[in-house]
XYZ file of C-alpha atoms in Angstrom:
652
model
C -32.670 -17.184 -10.950
C -31.282 -19.641 -7.974
C -31.927 -19.147 -4.785
C -29.814 -19.692 -1.728
C -30.059 -23.477 -0.470
C -29.871 -22.809 3.257
C -27.848 -26.109 3.715
C -25.045 -24.044 1.649
C -25.453 -21.535 4.627
C -24.305 -23.863 7.595
C -20.745 -23.427 8.387
C -18.674 -26.761 8.562
C -15.619 -28.232 10.179
C -12.401 -27.143 11.772
C -9.636 -25.160 10.054
C -7.236 -26.585 7.667
C -3.874 -28.000 9.899
C -0.912 -27.254 7.688
C 2.702 -27.680 8.820
C 5.456 -25.548 7.965
C 9.247 -26.276 7.289
C 11.310 -23.013 6.426
C 13.324 -22.777 3.210
C 16.764 -22.030 4.147
C 17.957 -18.244 3.799
C 20.706 -16.173 2.476
C 22.368 -13.485 4.463
C 20.382 -10.830 3.040
C 17.074 -12.821 4.201
C 15.936 -14.024 0.809
C 14.759 -17.699 0.406
C 16.990 -20.021 -1.392
C 14.166 -22.411 -2.216
C 14.348 -26.163 -1.028
C 11.352 -28.570 -0.331
C 11.780 -28.938 3.157
C 14.538 -30.064 5.499
C 14.910 -33.616 4.454
C 14.302 -32.889 0.851
C 11.675 -35.063 0.538
C 9.372 -32.481 -0.428
C 5.838 -31.647 0.657
C 3.029 -34.262 0.869
C -0.458 -33.321 0.265
C -2.739 -35.717 1.986
C -6.263 -35.920 1.138
C -8.669 -37.834 2.808
C -11.695 -38.317 1.004
C -13.713 -39.958 3.896
C -13.188 -36.856 5.964
C -15.911 -34.295 4.696
C -15.424 -30.762 6.267
C -18.401 -29.018 4.417
C -20.804 -28.582 1.325
C -19.058 -27.171 -1.645
C -20.478 -23.936 -2.255
C -21.346 -22.140 -5.752
C -21.422 -19.046 -3.918
C -17.848 -19.091 -3.126
C -16.491 -16.803 -6.047
C -19.347 -13.778 -5.497
C -18.314 -10.341 -5.905
C -19.205 -7.141 -4.207
C -21.359 -5.353 -7.080
C -20.660 -2.408 -9.040
C -22.105 0.796 -7.950
C -25.642 1.682 -8.105
C -25.122 4.853 -9.444
C -23.441 5.928 -13.157
C -25.736 3.047 -14.381
C -23.213 0.548 -12.427
C -19.946 2.035 -13.872
C -21.234 0.657 -17.220
C -23.025 -2.610 -16.534
C -26.628 -0.964 -17.385
C -27.484 -0.224 -20.716
C -30.099 2.763 -19.529
C -31.168 2.962 -23.670
C -31.857 -0.618 -24.026
C -33.114 -0.673 -20.499
C -31.235 -3.931 -19.954
C -27.613 -5.042 -18.789
C -24.747 -4.755 -21.262
C -24.566 -8.086 -22.722
C -20.833 -8.311 -23.426
C -20.676 -7.440 -19.615
C -22.906 -10.386 -18.716
C -21.151 -12.734 -20.830
C -17.685 -12.225 -19.111
C -19.471 -12.536 -15.903
C -20.973 -16.098 -16.683
C -17.587 -17.036 -18.502
C -16.060 -15.906 -15.218
C -18.692 -18.093 -12.986
C -19.669 -15.044 -10.651
C -22.647 -16.333 -9.199
C -23.414 -14.014 -6.420
C -23.506 -10.496 -6.388
C -23.744 -7.959 -3.362
C -25.921 -5.255 -3.857
C -26.001 -1.937 -3.356
C -22.532 -2.417 -2.600
C -20.379 -1.184 0.787
C -19.297 2.025 1.900
C -20.640 4.227 -0.602
C -23.989 2.271 -0.257
C -24.387 3.111 3.528
C -26.952 5.826 2.793
C -28.892 3.946 -0.010
C -32.494 4.474 -0.043
C -34.339 1.826 -1.782
C -37.860 3.619 -2.448
C -35.748 6.269 -4.471
C -34.638 3.806 -6.928
C -37.878 1.804 -8.022
C -40.520 2.594 -10.342
C -40.133 4.913 -13.840
C -36.940 6.410 -14.051
C -38.043 10.491 -14.378
C -39.564 9.727 -10.702
C -36.633 8.490 -9.263
C -34.762 10.736 -6.856
C -31.111 11.235 -6.262
C -29.153 9.573 -3.578
C -26.157 10.313 -0.970
C -22.882 8.622 -1.567
C -22.204 7.222 1.699
C -18.423 7.957 1.779
C -17.811 11.342 0.137
C -21.505 12.480 0.331
C -22.030 13.927 -3.050
C -25.048 13.576 -4.712
C -25.551 10.684 -7.268
C -28.271 8.951 -9.182
C -30.465 6.187 -8.796
C -30.824 4.591 -12.454
C -29.572 1.273 -11.263
C -32.172 0.189 -8.702
C -33.128 -3.112 -7.238
C -35.139 -4.227 -10.250
C -32.098 -3.606 -12.467
C -30.164 -5.476 -10.160
C -32.236 -8.309 -10.379
C -32.231 -8.281 -14.198
C -28.468 -8.850 -13.969
C -29.227 -11.698 -11.533
C -31.367 -12.975 -13.895
C -29.001 -13.134 -16.707
C -25.961 -14.556 -14.927
C -28.637 -17.024 -13.308
C -27.072 -15.709 -10.020
C -28.098 -15.416 -6.464
C -28.760 -12.122 -5.032
C -27.275 -10.543 -1.596
C -28.303 -7.073 -0.451
C -26.581 -5.022 2.197
C -29.503 -3.020 3.610
C -28.212 0.543 4.806
C -28.661 1.180 8.569
C -27.347 4.759 9.130
C -30.419 6.485 7.595
C -32.871 3.872 7.499
C -35.615 2.511 9.618
C -36.937 -1.237 10.361
C -39.946 -0.708 8.793
C -38.131 1.052 5.571
C -36.008 -2.145 5.437
C -38.760 -4.424 6.200
C -40.750 -2.848 3.239
C -37.982 -3.598 0.874
C -37.945 -6.972 1.832
C -41.681 -7.287 0.982
C -40.783 -5.417 -2.262
C -38.358 -8.482 -3.410
C -40.303 -11.315 -1.667
C -43.895 -10.965 -1.184
C -46.362 -12.576 -3.370
C -48.640 -10.816 -6.112
C -51.402 -9.203 -4.311
C -49.939 -7.807 -1.542
C -48.998 -4.493 -1.068
C -45.658 -4.331 -2.050
C -46.458 -6.997 -4.385
C -48.509 -4.907 -6.213
C -46.096 -2.183 -6.613
C -43.421 -4.571 -8.098
C -45.935 -5.765 -10.370
C -46.871 -2.391 -11.500
C -43.207 -1.712 -11.947
C -43.051 -4.445 -14.598
C -41.935 -7.534 -12.169
C -45.227 -9.538 -10.886
C -43.106 -12.677 -9.726
C -41.236 -12.260 -6.357
C -37.633 -12.174 -6.486
C -36.716 -14.735 -3.612
C -33.922 -12.661 -2.186
C -32.722 -14.733 1.367
C -29.765 -13.053 2.451
C -29.717 -9.616 3.885
C -26.874 -7.799 5.904
C -27.633 -4.684 7.976
C -24.858 -1.961 7.398
C -21.357 -2.081 6.284
C -18.132 -1.652 8.309
C -20.226 0.324 10.799
C -17.610 -0.437 13.224
C -15.079 1.508 11.197
C -14.172 4.756 12.654
C -15.133 6.809 9.269
C -18.456 4.998 8.847
C -20.068 5.670 12.297
C -22.471 7.959 10.825
C -25.060 9.014 13.681
C -23.013 6.557 16.138
C -20.824 7.244 18.812
C -17.008 7.465 18.349
C -16.690 5.366 21.455
C -16.267 1.570 20.463
C -18.340 -0.073 23.663
C -21.058 2.639 23.369
C -21.374 1.854 19.517
C -21.602 -1.357 19.495
C -24.589 -1.383 21.701
C -26.061 1.522 19.643
C -25.808 -0.970 16.238
C -27.518 -4.033 18.251
C -30.034 -1.916 20.284
C -30.271 1.563 18.768
C -30.155 4.513 20.827
C -29.359 8.689 20.789
C -26.259 10.118 19.853
C -25.451 14.028 19.873
C -23.866 15.542 16.812
C -21.642 18.529 17.153
C -20.812 21.092 14.295
C -21.983 19.017 11.675
C -22.788 20.786 8.331
C -26.408 20.487 7.346
C -27.212 19.593 3.720
C -30.311 18.347 1.734
C -32.094 14.802 1.930
C -30.197 13.654 -1.197
C -26.858 15.845 -0.853
C -24.591 15.795 1.859
C -21.557 17.771 0.213
C -19.903 20.634 1.473
C -21.630 22.796 -1.578
C -25.242 21.844 0.090
C -24.484 23.388 3.462
C -23.978 26.938 2.250
C -26.798 29.719 1.712
C -27.655 30.910 -1.583
C -28.641 34.022 -0.426
C -32.333 33.350 -1.317
C -35.655 33.628 0.720
C -37.254 30.704 2.190
C -34.563 28.572 2.327
C -34.631 24.732 3.938
C -31.730 22.390 4.940
C -31.628 18.987 6.679
C -29.873 17.830 9.319
C -27.800 14.612 8.124
C -29.475 11.840 10.626
C -33.150 12.584 11.630
C -34.649 11.973 13.428
C -33.668 14.847 16.262
C -34.396 14.792 19.947
C -37.173 17.719 20.336
C -35.224 21.005 21.321
C -31.952 19.532 21.150
C -30.751 21.192 17.894
C -28.371 24.618 17.909
C -28.196 26.052 14.515
C -25.238 27.699 13.218
C -25.077 30.703 10.544
C -21.584 31.456 9.699
C -20.787 30.392 13.072
C -23.551 32.672 14.929
C -26.140 31.085 17.037
C -29.729 31.609 15.341
C -33.142 31.288 17.414
C -35.798 28.869 16.874
C -39.162 29.667 16.355
C -42.195 27.796 16.127
C -44.119 30.216 13.406
C -41.800 32.292 10.926
C -44.570 34.383 9.815
C -44.541 36.225 13.187
C -40.957 36.729 13.095
C -39.223 40.597 12.305
C -37.606 40.867 9.370
C -34.121 41.264 11.015
C -34.823 38.307 13.075
C -31.887 35.568 13.098
C -34.278 33.008 13.531
C -35.692 29.450 11.755
C -38.075 26.915 12.478
C -37.420 23.457 12.828
C -39.211 19.647 12.302
C -37.484 17.307 14.543
C -38.840 13.903 12.534
C -37.216 15.341 9.209
C -34.433 17.131 10.671
C -35.728 19.975 8.336
C -34.758 23.727 8.809
C -36.443 26.450 7.486
C -35.145 30.183 7.048
C -37.178 33.244 6.504
C -37.515 35.456 3.548
C -36.368 38.780 4.506
C -39.787 39.919 5.402
C -40.527 36.987 8.015
C -37.028 36.224 9.471
C -33.580 37.029 8.300
C -31.979 35.300 5.123
C -28.825 33.732 5.853
C -26.130 35.580 3.884
C -25.089 34.223 0.488
C -22.015 32.074 0.867
C -22.786 31.616 5.082
C -21.782 27.941 5.765
C -24.652 26.164 8.238
C -23.658 23.806 11.017
C -26.099 22.019 13.567
C -25.634 20.480 16.746
C -28.421 18.345 17.839
C -29.133 14.660 19.581
C -29.856 12.602 16.886
C -32.115 9.686 17.538
C -33.844 7.469 18.894
C -32.739 5.124 16.345
C -33.492 1.395 16.006
C -30.995 -1.122 16.653
C -30.204 -4.431 14.603
C -32.593 -6.368 16.805
C -35.465 -4.089 15.701
C -34.562 -4.905 12.202
C -34.293 -8.213 12.315
C -37.660 -8.829 13.925
C -39.269 -6.415 11.534
C -37.879 -8.234 8.273
C -38.607 -11.724 9.567
C -42.126 -10.846 10.155
C -42.426 -9.859 6.726
C -40.421 -13.250 5.301
C -39.398 -16.192 8.106
C -37.436 -17.796 5.319
C -34.686 -14.808 4.981
C -31.357 -14.854 6.857
C -30.601 -11.540 8.471
C -26.812 -11.015 9.121
C -25.093 -8.693 11.464
C -21.750 -6.856 10.489
C -19.837 -5.637 13.810
C -16.698 -7.710 13.387
C -13.869 -5.292 13.817
C -10.113 -5.639 12.964
C -7.327 -4.236 14.359
C -3.503 -5.242 13.812
C -4.486 -7.988 11.659
C -6.647 -9.605 14.175
C -10.225 -9.812 15.010
C -11.466 -7.659 17.896
C -13.469 -9.665 20.564
C -14.045 -9.109 24.118
C -16.318 -6.345 24.770
C -16.575 -5.988 21.017
C -17.611 -9.127 20.177
C -21.187 -9.019 18.661
C -22.315 -12.438 19.563
C -21.227 -12.163 23.076
C -23.100 -8.853 23.184
C -25.990 -10.423 22.051
C -25.825 -13.424 24.030
C -25.081 -11.185 27.324
C -28.488 -9.298 26.517
C -30.913 -12.327 26.137
C -30.863 -12.018 21.960
C -28.742 -15.237 21.075
C -31.653 -15.962 18.540
C -31.963 -12.393 17.031
C -29.541 -12.953 14.084
C -28.959 -15.281 11.781
C -25.266 -15.083 11.391
C -22.316 -12.505 10.698
C -20.675 -11.242 7.753
C -17.084 -10.047 8.291
C -14.526 -8.234 5.820
C -11.368 -9.886 6.376
C -9.253 -7.520 4.532
C -5.317 -7.384 4.899
C -4.705 -3.845 5.405
C -0.915 -3.065 5.013
C -0.528 -0.036 6.895
C -3.225 -1.526 9.983
C -1.817 -5.178 9.902
C 1.840 -5.029 8.779
C 2.725 -1.220 9.971
C 3.780 -0.195 6.334
C 3.026 2.690 4.276
C 4.790 1.635 0.915
C 6.370 -1.385 -0.640
C 10.068 -1.305 -0.459
C 10.187 -3.384 -4.038
C 7.590 -5.829 -5.926
C 8.689 -8.764 -3.642
C 8.060 -7.168 -0.490
C 4.388 -6.350 -1.964
C 4.020 -9.941 -2.642
C 5.275 -11.136 0.614
C 3.193 -8.597 2.336
C -0.015 -10.245 0.719
C 0.756 -13.718 1.615
C 1.507 -13.126 5.060
C -1.529 -11.316 5.543
C -3.591 -13.844 3.794
C -2.775 -16.060 6.731
C -3.921 -13.453 9.255
C -7.589 -12.856 7.292
C -7.965 -16.733 7.129
C -7.461 -16.375 11.116
C -9.766 -13.435 11.603
C -12.674 -15.678 9.721
C -12.170 -18.957 11.933
C -11.982 -16.290 15.104
C -15.518 -15.166 14.355
C -16.772 -18.596 13.398
C -15.449 -19.684 17.137
C -17.054 -16.331 18.417
C -20.817 -17.284 16.730
C -20.452 -20.778 17.884
C -19.725 -20.347 21.447
C -22.283 -17.699 21.799
C -24.862 -17.887 18.907
C -27.358 -20.139 18.031
C -27.009 -23.643 16.501
C -27.420 -22.600 12.980
C -25.829 -19.655 12.966
C -22.787 -19.081 10.541
C -20.199 -16.799 9.094
C -20.087 -15.448 5.547
C -17.694 -13.158 3.875
C -19.241 -10.018 1.918
C -15.548 -8.209 1.221
C -12.079 -9.418 1.309
C -8.450 -8.724 -0.442
C -5.414 -6.877 0.425
C -5.524 -3.438 -0.020
C -3.758 -0.075 1.683
C -6.355 1.932 3.562
C -5.682 5.647 4.782
C -4.248 8.723 3.176
C -0.080 7.880 4.060
C 0.729 5.046 1.505
C 2.773 4.726 -1.592
C 2.297 1.908 -4.037
C 5.563 2.914 -6.256
C 7.256 -0.008 -5.266
C 4.520 -2.438 -6.529
C 1.959 -0.377 -8.221
C 0.038 -3.522 -9.895
C -0.163 -5.223 -6.575
C -3.677 -5.531 -6.570
C -4.459 -6.989 -9.930
C -1.273 -8.765 -10.558
C -0.382 -12.666 -9.883
C 0.155 -11.754 -6.289
C -3.270 -10.977 -5.845
C -4.773 -13.936 -7.619
C -2.780 -16.351 -5.337
C -4.103 -14.074 -2.081
C -7.870 -14.703 -3.577
C -7.464 -18.429 -4.559
C -5.536 -19.240 -0.894
C -8.573 -17.085 0.491
C -11.196 -19.321 -0.968
C -9.216 -22.615 -0.261
C -9.263 -21.758 3.350
C -13.024 -20.836 3.376
C -13.964 -23.526 1.625
C -12.250 -25.827 4.318
C -13.886 -24.122 7.373
C -17.744 -24.099 5.500
C -18.096 -20.527 4.386
C -21.260 -20.595 2.617
C -20.545 -17.315 0.673
C -18.012 -14.950 -0.246
C -18.109 -11.543 -1.877
C -14.455 -10.283 -2.909
C -13.132 -7.106 -4.576
C -15.601 -5.172 -6.824
C -17.246 -5.749 -10.101
C -16.470 -3.013 -12.640
C -13.707 -0.547 -12.308
C -15.130 3.323 -12.679
C -12.187 3.480 -15.576
C -10.576 1.116 -18.478
C -7.782 -0.481 -17.513
C -6.089 -2.560 -15.226
C -7.801 -2.417 -11.946
C -8.285 -4.267 -8.548
C -11.771 -5.180 -9.819
C -12.536 -8.327 -11.535
C -13.415 -5.951 -14.821
C -12.019 -3.112 -16.117
C -14.275 -0.305 -17.020
C -16.711 0.295 -19.867
C -17.080 -0.401 -22.812
C -14.210 -3.148 -23.076
C -14.800 -4.596 -19.427
C -11.212 -5.868 -19.923
C -10.801 -9.216 -17.702
C -8.284 -9.000 -14.926
C -6.150 -11.941 -13.953
C -8.826 -12.557 -11.094
C -11.447 -13.035 -13.915
C -9.174 -15.645 -15.351
C -8.835 -17.431 -11.926
C -12.963 -17.728 -11.348
C -13.078 -19.259 -14.676
C -10.810 -21.602 -13.964
C -12.660 -22.857 -10.730
C -16.387 -22.255 -11.935
C -16.825 -25.870 -12.456
C -15.269 -26.690 -8.838
C -17.844 -24.409 -7.040
C -20.910 -25.155 -9.253
C -20.808 -28.781 -9.494
C -21.509 -29.242 -5.888
C -20.422 -31.978 -3.713
C -18.476 -32.367 -0.597
C -15.313 -30.264 0.796
C -12.977 -33.063 2.204
C -10.100 -32.779 4.619
C -6.557 -31.692 2.657
C -3.289 -31.292 4.692
C 0.243 -30.090 3.453
C 2.855 -32.051 5.411
C 6.383 -30.728 5.128
C 5.203 -27.659 3.772
C 7.696 -25.222 2.174
C 8.318 -21.872 4.032
C 9.141 -18.741 2.367
C 11.131 -16.402 4.349
C 10.823 -12.862 4.347
C 11.357 -9.582 5.902
C 10.397 -9.047 9.543
C 7.061 -7.668 10.205
C 4.299 -7.719 12.675
C 2.536 -10.821 11.074
C 5.640 -12.718 11.298
C 8.766 -13.598 9.030
C 7.668 -16.833 6.721
C 4.674 -17.859 5.142
C 3.556 -21.307 3.550
C 4.010 -21.828 0.043
C 1.608 -24.031 -0.535
C -2.217 -23.871 -0.047
C -4.598 -26.300 -0.904
C -8.157 -27.574 -0.572
C -10.128 -30.676 -1.851
C -13.479 -31.677 -3.066
C -15.413 -34.764 -4.287
C -18.130 -33.347 -6.549
C -21.334 -34.661 -7.652
C -19.887 -36.780 -10.468
C -17.298 -38.725 -8.112
C -14.420 -36.822 -9.273
C -11.623 -35.503 -6.579
C -10.442 -31.915 -7.083
C -7.324 -31.163 -5.693
C -6.703 -27.374 -5.589
C -2.897 -26.015 -4.886
C -2.026 -22.455 -4.764
C 1.965 -22.219 -4.937
C 2.680 -18.753 -3.202
C 6.532 -18.950 -3.783
C 7.477 -15.816 -6.102
C 10.102 -17.849 -7.971
C 10.440 -21.465 -7.056
C 8.617 -24.455 -8.450
C 7.614 -27.193 -5.914
C 7.193 -30.596 -6.440
C 4.920 -32.269 -4.142
C 3.294 -35.792 -3.711
C -0.416 -35.810 -3.707
C -1.770 -39.139 -1.884
C -5.621 -39.585 -1.793
C -6.656 -41.996 0.556
C -9.791 -44.579 0.017
C -9.705 -43.111 -3.610
C -9.111 -45.136 -6.879
C -8.142 -42.479 -9.436
C -8.258 -43.329 -13.384
C -5.168 -43.228 -15.069
C -5.033 -39.749 -16.463
C -5.765 -36.749 -14.441
C -6.875 -33.307 -15.827
C -4.699 -30.254 -15.045
C -5.184 -26.705 -15.422
C -2.713 -23.873 -14.341
C -3.369 -20.222 -14.008
C -0.188 -18.161 -14.041
C 1.988 -15.566 -15.728
C 5.702 -15.346 -16.428
C 5.972 -13.362 -13.012
C 4.263 -13.073 -9.718
C 3.800 -9.537 -10.685
C 2.005 -10.204 -14.720
C -1.246 -9.173 -15.139
C -3.622 -8.887 -18.117
C -3.535 -5.309 -20.136
C -5.339 -4.073 -23.296
C -1.765 -4.909 -25.235
C -1.346 -8.316 -23.563
C -4.942 -9.764 -22.575
C -3.362 -13.390 -22.048
C -0.578 -12.426 -19.964
C -2.281 -14.412 -17.418
C -4.566 -17.215 -18.927
C -5.505 -20.850 -18.186
C -3.077 -23.772 -19.651
C -4.839 -27.071 -19.908
C -2.942 -30.402 -20.297
C -3.285 -34.261 -18.741
C -0.783 -36.442 -16.624
C -0.547 -40.110 -15.897
C -1.191 -41.408 -12.415
C 0.985 -43.871 -11.060
C -0.863 -46.147 -8.755
C -3.202 -43.913 -6.636
C -0.720 -41.248 -6.175
C 0.794 -38.297 -7.982
C 3.790 -36.449 -8.415
C 3.721 -32.899 -9.293
C 5.572 -29.843 -10.057
C 3.509 -26.738 -9.116
C 4.963 -23.975 -10.836
C 5.959 -20.731 -9.002
C 3.228 -18.279 -8.323
C 0.672 -20.234 -9.988
C -3.148 -21.802 -9.003
C -3.110 -25.812 -10.315
C -6.638 -27.344 -10.271
C -6.191 -31.306 -10.432
C -8.954 -33.340 -11.431
C -8.943 -37.032 -10.606
C -11.986 -38.853 -12.235
C -12.822 -42.410 -10.643
C -11.450 -45.365 -12.029
C -14.318 -47.001 -14.179
């Protein structure tokens, strides 16, 4: 297993600067092509002496499959091992970092219920819908996958239902040496050697209104609760079970001696009011002294457990009655408490904060800046960095709920990609301004999606897995490399069903490789060979005109990054986001004498909306060739809607 090199986590130099020259437009607003105002075409200028950052082998990471349902087929419970075909395709696609246990669905994850022999494992509460799910794919199973792919682990530790001690125990289980308390437990579970997990996040998108859990709906109050902890009243909340928050779990069975729990214990003593079918029942300290018809219950504040009577001592809630609770949840610990507890167990880990809200395609700063809040309260040193989810949300950022046509769906992604890049650089600026010297920013989810209920993808249903999204992701990797982002996890690993999906692979058992998996295969050597990211600029870039949107009415056709790998070769990545125009550019690296032949690989489909499917598994594929270099430069026609990698060896 490969650990995270500390140097890989340090952010690099300033963002790529690119000039734009708008292509001409015909009367209906569509682009008519053209390579700039003077017809000369773009120039990709590469300054091999200006190092921006380290190349990170973790750039093409992935948000992991769900931990339940055997990680959507990644795990074979009969063999007690990952499925070989899935592992093979992960390695082929260059996946080196996998985020675990995932995003929203993992916000209420309980790691202690997911280790040890399978018969003794608990169920879990799925964090988005509250349903009960299994714990078969736990931390040890996850680390088996990481070992198989020679990968790097990255863990999202839940905040909403945990404590600093519970997560510190998880750090100890993963990293403590043999002979320690949790090292012994890990050894008893068949894994004597420490795993060495270095990178941890606390929570997932807790700034989102639908992911506040016990925290306040007020943004200014909630960010302080995340940072420093606190209490918050819950009103009219369904009760449930420790492993089930579904609606059915709040309904009385009509049986005696029923128990329920509130969702977010502990509870401030005597703050609770319990309602049965809308009627308020009374708390008593001892049910054994209650009359048969008394509408009473007992309550344990630490666990949030509600107990009802048996019909002789306390009335039984009628069958079908819905039970709800008002209560003050807390006191809860905050990020600072988690940070200190986890670092006390293992000072070598990085503990990252997640409060990076986005609105209208922009990072929200000011009072919502976590780095600023921490600095103002004297906690500059109490976080190692931040993660951000710079999604393009079509409804939030472009104020649309549908695609008028495929072309609009493509253009919206390209417009959003530029905005997403700025979200990341803005957060880097915040961390540099207010954080400690070596604090950094990483990306633990990204992509272009619709969020919310009011939406339609009828105009371009293939958008999240067609070439358009490949161009989006490749452009993101170029931007992130240029600003020194140390690791990125994009999309999800495996779909819940077979067939085309926004995930890297379709569902079991085929694990069909989506176009993004092909892109990852193309670029894996660049990311894994190491070296330096060097400055590259596109001068006289071609602009692609679009409909008027809140994110503008044009985007740059070409995006680029360049690296010098450990072999001394120059790699130039060029993404042509134009949906229909080949663009010839002049590549001019300074202070670099290339060999006479350059290796070329191109990922593209027949159209920008092409994608791989069972019937056409190679609709999007890698095509390799070679080209001759004239002197020290190269003119190359970059195919429309393509990702091109040029590898210049040094002249021997």
